[in-house]
Amino acid sequence: MKTEAFNIGSTPALLIGEKCDKVFLFVHGLHGRKEEALDFAEVATPKGYQVMGIDLPVERKPWEVMPLLNEVRDYLYHNWKSVSIRANSIGSWFSLLAFQGKEIELALLVSPLLDMQKYIEEQPSREEDYYNWVVMNPVDHWDAPTYILRPKKDLVVSEAVGRDFISQHKCQITTMPGGEHWFHTPAQLAFLRTWETSVLNGYE
């Protein structure tokens, strides 16, 4: 596959696939990297998409992360007619924040953290500045067709964390009985690939 590495502002990006009108932004989770987009690109590029992976410092404060992701978002809408999202874990929450109210063709979220306020409230302790920012910056406008893959038992993000978001928005849920928050074993990755393929086949 054709790949091109460059920066969007200070954010490293990897663009995969031949030039076309449609793009998926791949947003990794904690300790992830832009190269994870390569596996997804094997599914998406034959369906007529380019895929862009980015190195996003999701471990930092949200008010530090969001200007970077918003800059990437604006770049995408300037250069492509159709924008879609493929995100993991906390990358899903940042994507919801950045793209809420925007026209999104499709969102594929894996083990997503959908409600950061509820997630923090489940923890034994919290950073008040982080929590207060989250409360003041809710995700309240999401209209995109959204497909979610999650394990039957997620030891990182409880089912309760996403319950309100899922009930209020257009979400179709797929559950893997033997899955984990981080899909990484051969069986889990095969299940993930089948799910991605099935969702995109529905949009051909």
PDB file of C-alpha atoms in Angstrom:
ATOM      1  CA  MET A   1       0.000   0.000   0.000  1.00  0.00           C
ATOM      2  CA  LYS A   2       1.108   3.543  -0.678  1.00  0.00           C
ATOM      3  CA  THR A   3       2.092   5.381   2.515  1.00  0.00           C
ATOM      4  CA  GLU A   4       3.133   8.959   3.204  1.00  0.00           C
ATOM      5  CA  ALA A   5       4.477  10.270   6.518  1.00  0.00           C
ATOM      6  CA  PHE A   6       4.187  13.957   7.388  1.00  0.00           C
ATOM      7  CA  ASN A   7       3.121  16.294  10.189  1.00  0.00           C
ATOM      8  CA  ILE A   8      -0.140  18.162  10.643  1.00  0.00           C
ATOM      9  CA  GLY A   9       1.114  21.035  12.747  1.00  0.00           C
ATOM     10  CA  SER A  10       3.120  19.186  15.405  1.00  0.00           C
ATOM     11  CA  THR A  11       1.166  15.909  15.089  1.00  0.00           C
ATOM     12  CA  PRO A  12       2.890  13.056  13.209  1.00  0.00           C
ATOM     13  CA  ALA A  13       0.601  11.489  10.623  1.00  0.00           C
ATOM     14  CA  LEU A  14       0.722   8.472   8.313  1.00  0.00           C
ATOM     15  CA  LEU A  15      -1.519   8.516   5.240  1.00  0.00           C
ATOM     16  CA  ILE A  16      -2.225   5.143   3.628  1.00  0.00           C
ATOM     17  CA  GLY A  17      -3.758   4.374   0.251  1.00  0.00           C
ATOM     18  CA  GLU A  18      -4.224   5.977  -3.144  1.00  0.00           C
ATOM     19  CA  LYS A  19      -5.746   9.444  -3.363  1.00  0.00           C
ATOM     20  CA  CYS A  20      -9.560   9.409  -3.193  1.00  0.00           C
ATOM     21  CA  ASP A  21     -12.479  11.406  -1.801  1.00  0.00           C
ATOM     22  CA  LYS A  22     -13.017   9.392   1.405  1.00  0.00           C
ATOM     23  CA  VAL A  23     -10.780   9.051   4.461  1.00  0.00           C
ATOM     24  CA  PHE A  24     -10.818   7.243   7.781  1.00  0.00           C
ATOM     25  CA  LEU A  25      -8.999   8.826  10.709  1.00  0.00           C
ATOM     26  CA  PHE A  26      -7.518   6.106  12.931  1.00  0.00           C
ATOM     27  CA  VAL A  27      -7.148   7.268  16.557  1.00  0.00           C
ATOM     28  CA  HIS A  28      -5.258   4.861  18.810  1.00  0.00           C
ATOM     29  CA  GLY A  29      -5.719   4.263  22.520  1.00  0.00           C
ATOM     30  CA  LEU A  30      -3.276   4.625  25.412  1.00  0.00           C
ATOM     31  CA  HIS A  31       0.309   3.666  24.447  1.00  0.00           C
ATOM     32  CA  GLY A  32      -0.789   3.336  20.812  1.00  0.00           C
ATOM     33  CA  ARG A  33       0.844   4.687  17.669  1.00  0.00           C
ATOM     34  CA  LYS A  34      -0.110   5.779  14.182  1.00  0.00           C
ATOM     35  CA  GLU A  35       1.237   2.605  12.559  1.00  0.00           C
ATOM     36  CA  GLU A  36      -1.701   0.654  14.018  1.00  0.00           C
ATOM     37  CA  ALA A  37      -3.691   2.174  11.150  1.00  0.00           C
ATOM     38  CA  LEU A  38      -1.869  -0.083   8.680  1.00  0.00           C
ATOM     39  CA  ASP A  39      -3.865  -3.176   9.648  1.00  0.00           C
ATOM     40  CA  PHE A  40      -7.165  -1.340   9.326  1.00  0.00           C
ATOM     41  CA  ALA A  41      -6.050   0.091   5.986  1.00  0.00           C
ATOM     42  CA  GLU A  42      -5.858  -3.443   4.590  1.00  0.00           C
ATOM     43  CA  VAL A  43      -9.622  -3.594   5.110  1.00  0.00           C
ATOM     44  CA  ALA A  44     -10.550   0.002   4.254  1.00  0.00           C
ATOM     45  CA  THR A  45      -8.439   0.877   1.216  1.00  0.00           C
ATOM     46  CA  PRO A  46      -9.992  -1.817  -1.043  1.00  0.00           C
ATOM     47  CA  LYS A  47     -13.371  -0.276  -0.157  1.00  0.00           C
ATOM     48  CA  GLY A  48     -12.375   3.110  -1.561  1.00  0.00           C
ATOM     49  CA  TYR A  49     -10.981   4.869   1.506  1.00  0.00           C
ATOM     50  CA  GLN A  50      -7.656   6.335   2.463  1.00  0.00           C
ATOM     51  CA  VAL A  51      -6.660   5.848   6.092  1.00  0.00           C
ATOM     52  CA  MET A  52      -4.763   8.334   8.237  1.00  0.00           C
ATOM     53  CA  GLY A  53      -3.110   7.292  11.482  1.00  0.00           C
ATOM     54  CA  ILE A  54      -1.810   9.905  13.913  1.00  0.00           C
ATOM     55  CA  ASP A  55       0.374   9.909  17.004  1.00  0.00           C
ATOM     56  CA  LEU A  56      -1.877  11.581  19.556  1.00  0.00           C
ATOM     57  CA  PRO A  57      -0.644  12.115  23.153  1.00  0.00           C
ATOM     58  CA  VAL A  58      -3.819  10.724  24.738  1.00  0.00           C
ATOM     59  CA  GLU A  59      -2.081  10.354  28.093  1.00  0.00           C
ATOM     60  CA  ARG A  60      -1.930  14.157  28.459  1.00  0.00           C
ATOM     61  CA  LYS A  61      -4.603  16.531  29.741  1.00  0.00           C
ATOM     62  CA  PRO A  62      -7.580  16.882  27.383  1.00  0.00           C
ATOM     63  CA  TRP A  63      -7.060  20.627  27.018  1.00  0.00           C
ATOM     64  CA  GLU A  64      -3.602  19.802  25.654  1.00  0.00           C
ATOM     65  CA  VAL A  65      -4.806  17.011  23.366  1.00  0.00           C
ATOM     66  CA  MET A  66      -7.867  18.647  21.847  1.00  0.00           C
ATOM     67  CA  PRO A  67      -6.133  21.511  19.986  1.00  0.00           C
ATOM     68  CA  LEU A  68      -3.947  18.900  18.251  1.00  0.00           C
ATOM     69  CA  LEU A  69      -6.881  16.699  17.285  1.00  0.00           C
ATOM     70  CA  ASN A  70      -8.972  19.684  16.196  1.00  0.00           C
ATOM     71  CA  GLU A  71      -6.154  20.731  13.877  1.00  0.00           C
ATOM     72  CA  VAL A  72      -6.118  17.252  12.345  1.00  0.00           C
ATOM     73  CA  ARG A  73      -9.925  17.333  12.033  1.00  0.00           C
ATOM     74  CA  ASP A  74      -9.850  20.621  10.152  1.00  0.00           C
ATOM     75  CA  TYR A  75      -7.143  19.272   7.838  1.00  0.00           C
ATOM     76  CA  LEU A  76      -9.313  16.279   6.989  1.00  0.00           C
ATOM     77  CA  TYR A  77     -12.372  18.328   6.095  1.00  0.00           C
ATOM     78  CA  HIS A  78     -10.234  20.642   3.982  1.00  0.00           C
ATOM     79  CA  ASN A  79      -8.789  17.775   1.949  1.00  0.00           C
ATOM     80  CA  TRP A  80     -11.515  15.089   1.734  1.00  0.00           C
ATOM     81  CA  LYS A  81     -15.212  15.129   0.864  1.00  0.00           C
ATOM     82  CA  SER A  82     -16.076  12.313   3.278  1.00  0.00           C
ATOM     83  CA  VAL A  83     -14.591  11.713   6.740  1.00  0.00           C
ATOM     84  CA  SER A  84     -15.016   8.591   8.913  1.00  0.00           C
ATOM     85  CA  ILE A  85     -13.565   7.546  12.276  1.00  0.00           C
ATOM     86  CA  ARG A  86     -11.921   4.341  13.477  1.00  0.00           C
ATOM     87  CA  ALA A  87     -10.884   4.696  17.112  1.00  0.00           C
ATOM     88  CA  ASN A  88      -9.806   2.639  20.115  1.00  0.00           C
ATOM     89  CA  SER A  89     -10.495   3.063  23.836  1.00  0.00           C
ATOM     90  CA  ILE A  90      -9.778   6.627  25.056  1.00  0.00           C
ATOM     91  CA  GLY A  91      -9.145   7.617  21.445  1.00  0.00           C
ATOM     92  CA  SER A  92     -12.886   7.140  20.946  1.00  0.00           C
ATOM     93  CA  TRP A  93     -13.708   9.745  23.582  1.00  0.00           C
ATOM     94  CA  PHE A  94     -11.306  12.279  22.108  1.00  0.00           C
ATOM     95  CA  SER A  95     -12.794  11.600  18.664  1.00  0.00           C
ATOM     96  CA  LEU A  96     -16.328  12.156  19.938  1.00  0.00           C
ATOM     97  CA  LEU A  97     -15.256  15.481  21.416  1.00  0.00           C
ATOM     98  CA  ALA A  98     -13.468  16.667  18.278  1.00  0.00           C
ATOM     99  CA  PHE A  99     -16.018  15.519  15.712  1.00  0.00           C
ATOM    100  CA  GLN A 100     -19.341  16.067  17.487  1.00  0.00           C
ATOM    101  CA  GLY A 101     -21.619  18.181  15.338  1.00  0.00           C
ATOM    102  CA  LYS A 102     -19.547  17.406  12.223  1.00  0.00           C
ATOM    103  CA  GLU A 103     -20.680  15.322   9.279  1.00  0.00           C
ATOM    104  CA  ILE A 104     -19.240  11.830   9.764  1.00  0.00           C
ATOM    105  CA  GLU A 105     -19.964   9.063   7.265  1.00  0.00           C
ATOM    106  CA  LEU A 106     -19.191   6.223   9.651  1.00  0.00           C
ATOM    107  CA  ALA A 107     -17.649   5.594  13.079  1.00  0.00           C
ATOM    108  CA  LEU A 108     -16.084   2.285  14.117  1.00  0.00           C
ATOM    109  CA  LEU A 109     -15.142   2.226  17.804  1.00  0.00           C
ATOM    110  CA  VAL A 110     -13.315  -0.620  19.541  1.00  0.00           C
ATOM    111  CA  SER A 111     -13.522  -1.022  23.345  1.00  0.00           C
ATOM    112  CA  PRO A 112     -14.569   2.617  23.438  1.00  0.00           C
ATOM    113  CA  LEU A 113     -14.489   4.942  26.397  1.00  0.00           C
ATOM    114  CA  LEU A 114     -17.707   6.834  25.606  1.00  0.00           C
ATOM    115  CA  ASP A 115     -18.435   8.735  28.828  1.00  0.00           C
ATOM    116  CA  MET A 116     -15.325  10.083  30.536  1.00  0.00           C
ATOM    117  CA  GLN A 117     -17.258  11.684  33.391  1.00  0.00           C
ATOM    118  CA  LYS A 118     -18.823   8.385  34.387  1.00  0.00           C
ATOM    119  CA  TYR A 119     -15.502   6.590  33.914  1.00  0.00           C
ATOM    120  CA  ILE A 120     -13.736   8.980  36.290  1.00  0.00           C
ATOM    121  CA  GLU A 121     -16.549   8.724  38.825  1.00  0.00           C
ATOM    122  CA  GLU A 122     -16.006   4.950  38.964  1.00  0.00           C
ATOM    123  CA  GLN A 123     -12.346   5.384  39.937  1.00  0.00           C
ATOM    124  CA  PRO A 124     -11.181   5.363  43.585  1.00  0.00           C
ATOM    125  CA  SER A 125      -9.520   8.773  43.125  1.00  0.00           C
ATOM    126  CA  ARG A 126      -9.496  11.525  40.546  1.00  0.00           C
ATOM    127  CA  GLU A 127      -7.672  14.619  39.333  1.00  0.00           C
ATOM    128  CA  GLU A 128     -10.063  17.470  39.979  1.00  0.00           C
ATOM    129  CA  ASP A 129      -8.793  19.675  37.148  1.00  0.00           C
ATOM    130  CA  TYR A 130      -9.232  16.837  34.648  1.00  0.00           C
ATOM    131  CA  TYR A 131     -12.666  15.933  36.014  1.00  0.00           C
ATOM    132  CA  ASN A 132     -13.878  19.536  36.016  1.00  0.00           C
ATOM    133  CA  TRP A 133     -12.791  19.988  32.397  1.00  0.00           C
ATOM    134  CA  VAL A 134     -14.677  16.831  31.419  1.00  0.00           C
ATOM    135  CA  VAL A 135     -17.856  18.026  33.150  1.00  0.00           C
ATOM    136  CA  MET A 136     -17.635  21.370  31.341  1.00  0.00           C
ATOM    137  CA  ASN A 137     -16.973  19.752  27.938  1.00  0.00           C
ATOM    138  CA  PRO A 138     -19.579  17.009  27.406  1.00  0.00           C
ATOM    139  CA  VAL A 139     -20.273  15.055  24.230  1.00  0.00           C
ATOM    140  CA  ASP A 140     -23.855  16.103  23.540  1.00  0.00           C
ATOM    141  CA  HIS A 141     -24.242  16.032  19.751  1.00  0.00           C
ATOM    142  CA  TRP A 142     -23.427  12.841  17.874  1.00  0.00           C
ATOM    143  CA  ASP A 143     -25.400  11.810  14.799  1.00  0.00           C
ATOM    144  CA  ALA A 144     -23.000   9.525  12.941  1.00  0.00           C
ATOM    145  CA  PRO A 145     -23.842   5.862  12.275  1.00  0.00           C
ATOM    146  CA  THR A 146     -21.722   4.238  14.970  1.00  0.00           C
ATOM    147  CA  TYR A 147     -20.560   0.623  15.192  1.00  0.00           C
ATOM    148  CA  ILE A 148     -19.035  -0.613  18.431  1.00  0.00           C
ATOM    149  CA  LEU A 149     -16.965  -3.731  19.071  1.00  0.00           C
ATOM    150  CA  ARG A 150     -16.325  -4.639  22.678  1.00  0.00           C
ATOM    151  CA  PRO A 151     -15.411  -7.671  24.758  1.00  0.00           C
ATOM    152  CA  LYS A 152     -18.099  -9.379  26.797  1.00  0.00           C
ATOM    153  CA  LYS A 153     -16.193  -8.422  29.942  1.00  0.00           C
ATOM    154  CA  ASP A 154     -14.063  -5.288  29.714  1.00  0.00           C
ATOM    155  CA  LEU A 155     -11.774  -4.981  32.753  1.00  0.00           C
ATOM    156  CA  VAL A 156     -10.778  -1.413  31.831  1.00  0.00           C
ATOM    157  CA  VAL A 157     -14.024   0.277  30.761  1.00  0.00           C
ATOM    158  CA  SER A 158     -17.172  -1.072  32.402  1.00  0.00           C
ATOM    159  CA  GLU A 159     -20.376  -1.566  30.424  1.00  0.00           C
ATOM    160  CA  ALA A 160     -22.045   1.097  32.570  1.00  0.00           C
ATOM    161  CA  VAL A 161     -19.661   3.764  31.273  1.00  0.00           C
ATOM    162  CA  GLY A 162     -21.125   3.621  27.772  1.00  0.00           C
ATOM    163  CA  ARG A 163     -24.732   2.739  28.565  1.00  0.00           C
ATOM    164  CA  ASP A 164     -26.185   6.257  28.350  1.00  0.00           C
ATOM    165  CA  PHE A 165     -24.334   7.156  25.163  1.00  0.00           C
ATOM    166  CA  ILE A 166     -25.363   3.931  23.436  1.00  0.00           C
ATOM    167  CA  SER A 167     -29.020   4.350  24.402  1.00  0.00           C
ATOM    168  CA  GLN A 168     -29.117   7.935  23.129  1.00  0.00           C
ATOM    169  CA  HIS A 169     -27.293   7.570  19.819  1.00  0.00           C
ATOM    170  CA  LYS A 170     -27.236   5.465  16.659  1.00  0.00           C
ATOM    171  CA  CYS A 171     -25.048   2.580  17.832  1.00  0.00           C
ATOM    172  CA  GLN A 172     -24.885  -1.023  16.710  1.00  0.00           C
ATOM    173  CA  ILE A 173     -23.051  -3.241  19.174  1.00  0.00           C
ATOM    174  CA  THR A 174     -21.005  -6.378  18.526  1.00  0.00           C
ATOM    175  CA  THR A 175     -19.666  -8.325  21.497  1.00  0.00           C
ATOM    176  CA  MET A 176     -16.807 -10.825  21.449  1.00  0.00           C
ATOM    177  CA  PRO A 177     -17.250 -13.452  24.195  1.00  0.00           C
ATOM    178  CA  GLY A 178     -13.508 -14.104  24.489  1.00  0.00           C
ATOM    179  CA  GLY A 179     -12.383 -10.547  23.883  1.00  0.00           C
ATOM    180  CA  GLU A 180     -10.326  -8.227  26.057  1.00  0.00           C
ATOM    181  CA  HIS A 181     -10.160  -4.443  26.220  1.00  0.00           C
ATOM    182  CA  TRP A 182      -7.022  -4.648  24.096  1.00  0.00           C
ATOM    183  CA  PHE A 183      -7.720  -6.889  21.106  1.00  0.00           C
ATOM    184  CA  HIS A 184      -4.323  -8.463  20.492  1.00  0.00           C
ATOM    185  CA  THR A 185      -4.403 -12.295  20.353  1.00  0.00           C
ATOM    186  CA  PRO A 186      -4.685 -14.007  16.939  1.00  0.00           C
ATOM    187  CA  ALA A 187      -8.299 -14.993  17.651  1.00  0.00           C
ATOM    188  CA  GLN A 188      -9.211 -11.497  18.827  1.00  0.00           C
ATOM    189  CA  LEU A 189      -7.532  -9.839  15.850  1.00  0.00           C
ATOM    190  CA  ALA A 190      -9.290 -12.212  13.445  1.00  0.00           C
ATOM    191  CA  PHE A 191     -12.632 -11.348  15.058  1.00  0.00           C
ATOM    192  CA  LEU A 192     -11.770  -7.644  14.803  1.00  0.00           C
ATOM    193  CA  ARG A 193     -10.865  -7.936  11.129  1.00  0.00           C
ATOM    194  CA  THR A 194     -14.082  -9.821  10.343  1.00  0.00           C
ATOM    195  CA  TRP A 195     -16.122  -7.165  12.141  1.00  0.00           C
ATOM    196  CA  GLU A 196     -14.403  -4.282  10.327  1.00  0.00           C
ATOM    197  CA  THR A 197     -14.910  -6.016   6.985  1.00  0.00           C
ATOM    198  CA  SER A 198     -18.580  -6.716   7.693  1.00  0.00           C
ATOM    199  CA  VAL A 199     -19.290  -3.098   8.641  1.00  0.00           C
ATOM    200  CA  LEU A 200     -17.575  -1.686   5.566  1.00  0.00           C
ATOM    201  CA  ASN A 201     -19.229  -4.235   3.288  1.00  0.00           C
ATOM    202  CA  GLY A 202     -22.539  -2.798   4.413  1.00  0.00           C
ATOM    203  CA  TYR A 203     -21.503   0.603   3.072  1.00  0.00           C
ATOM    204  CA  GLU A 204     -20.328  -0.438  -0.397  1.00  0.00           C
TER     205      GLU A 204
END
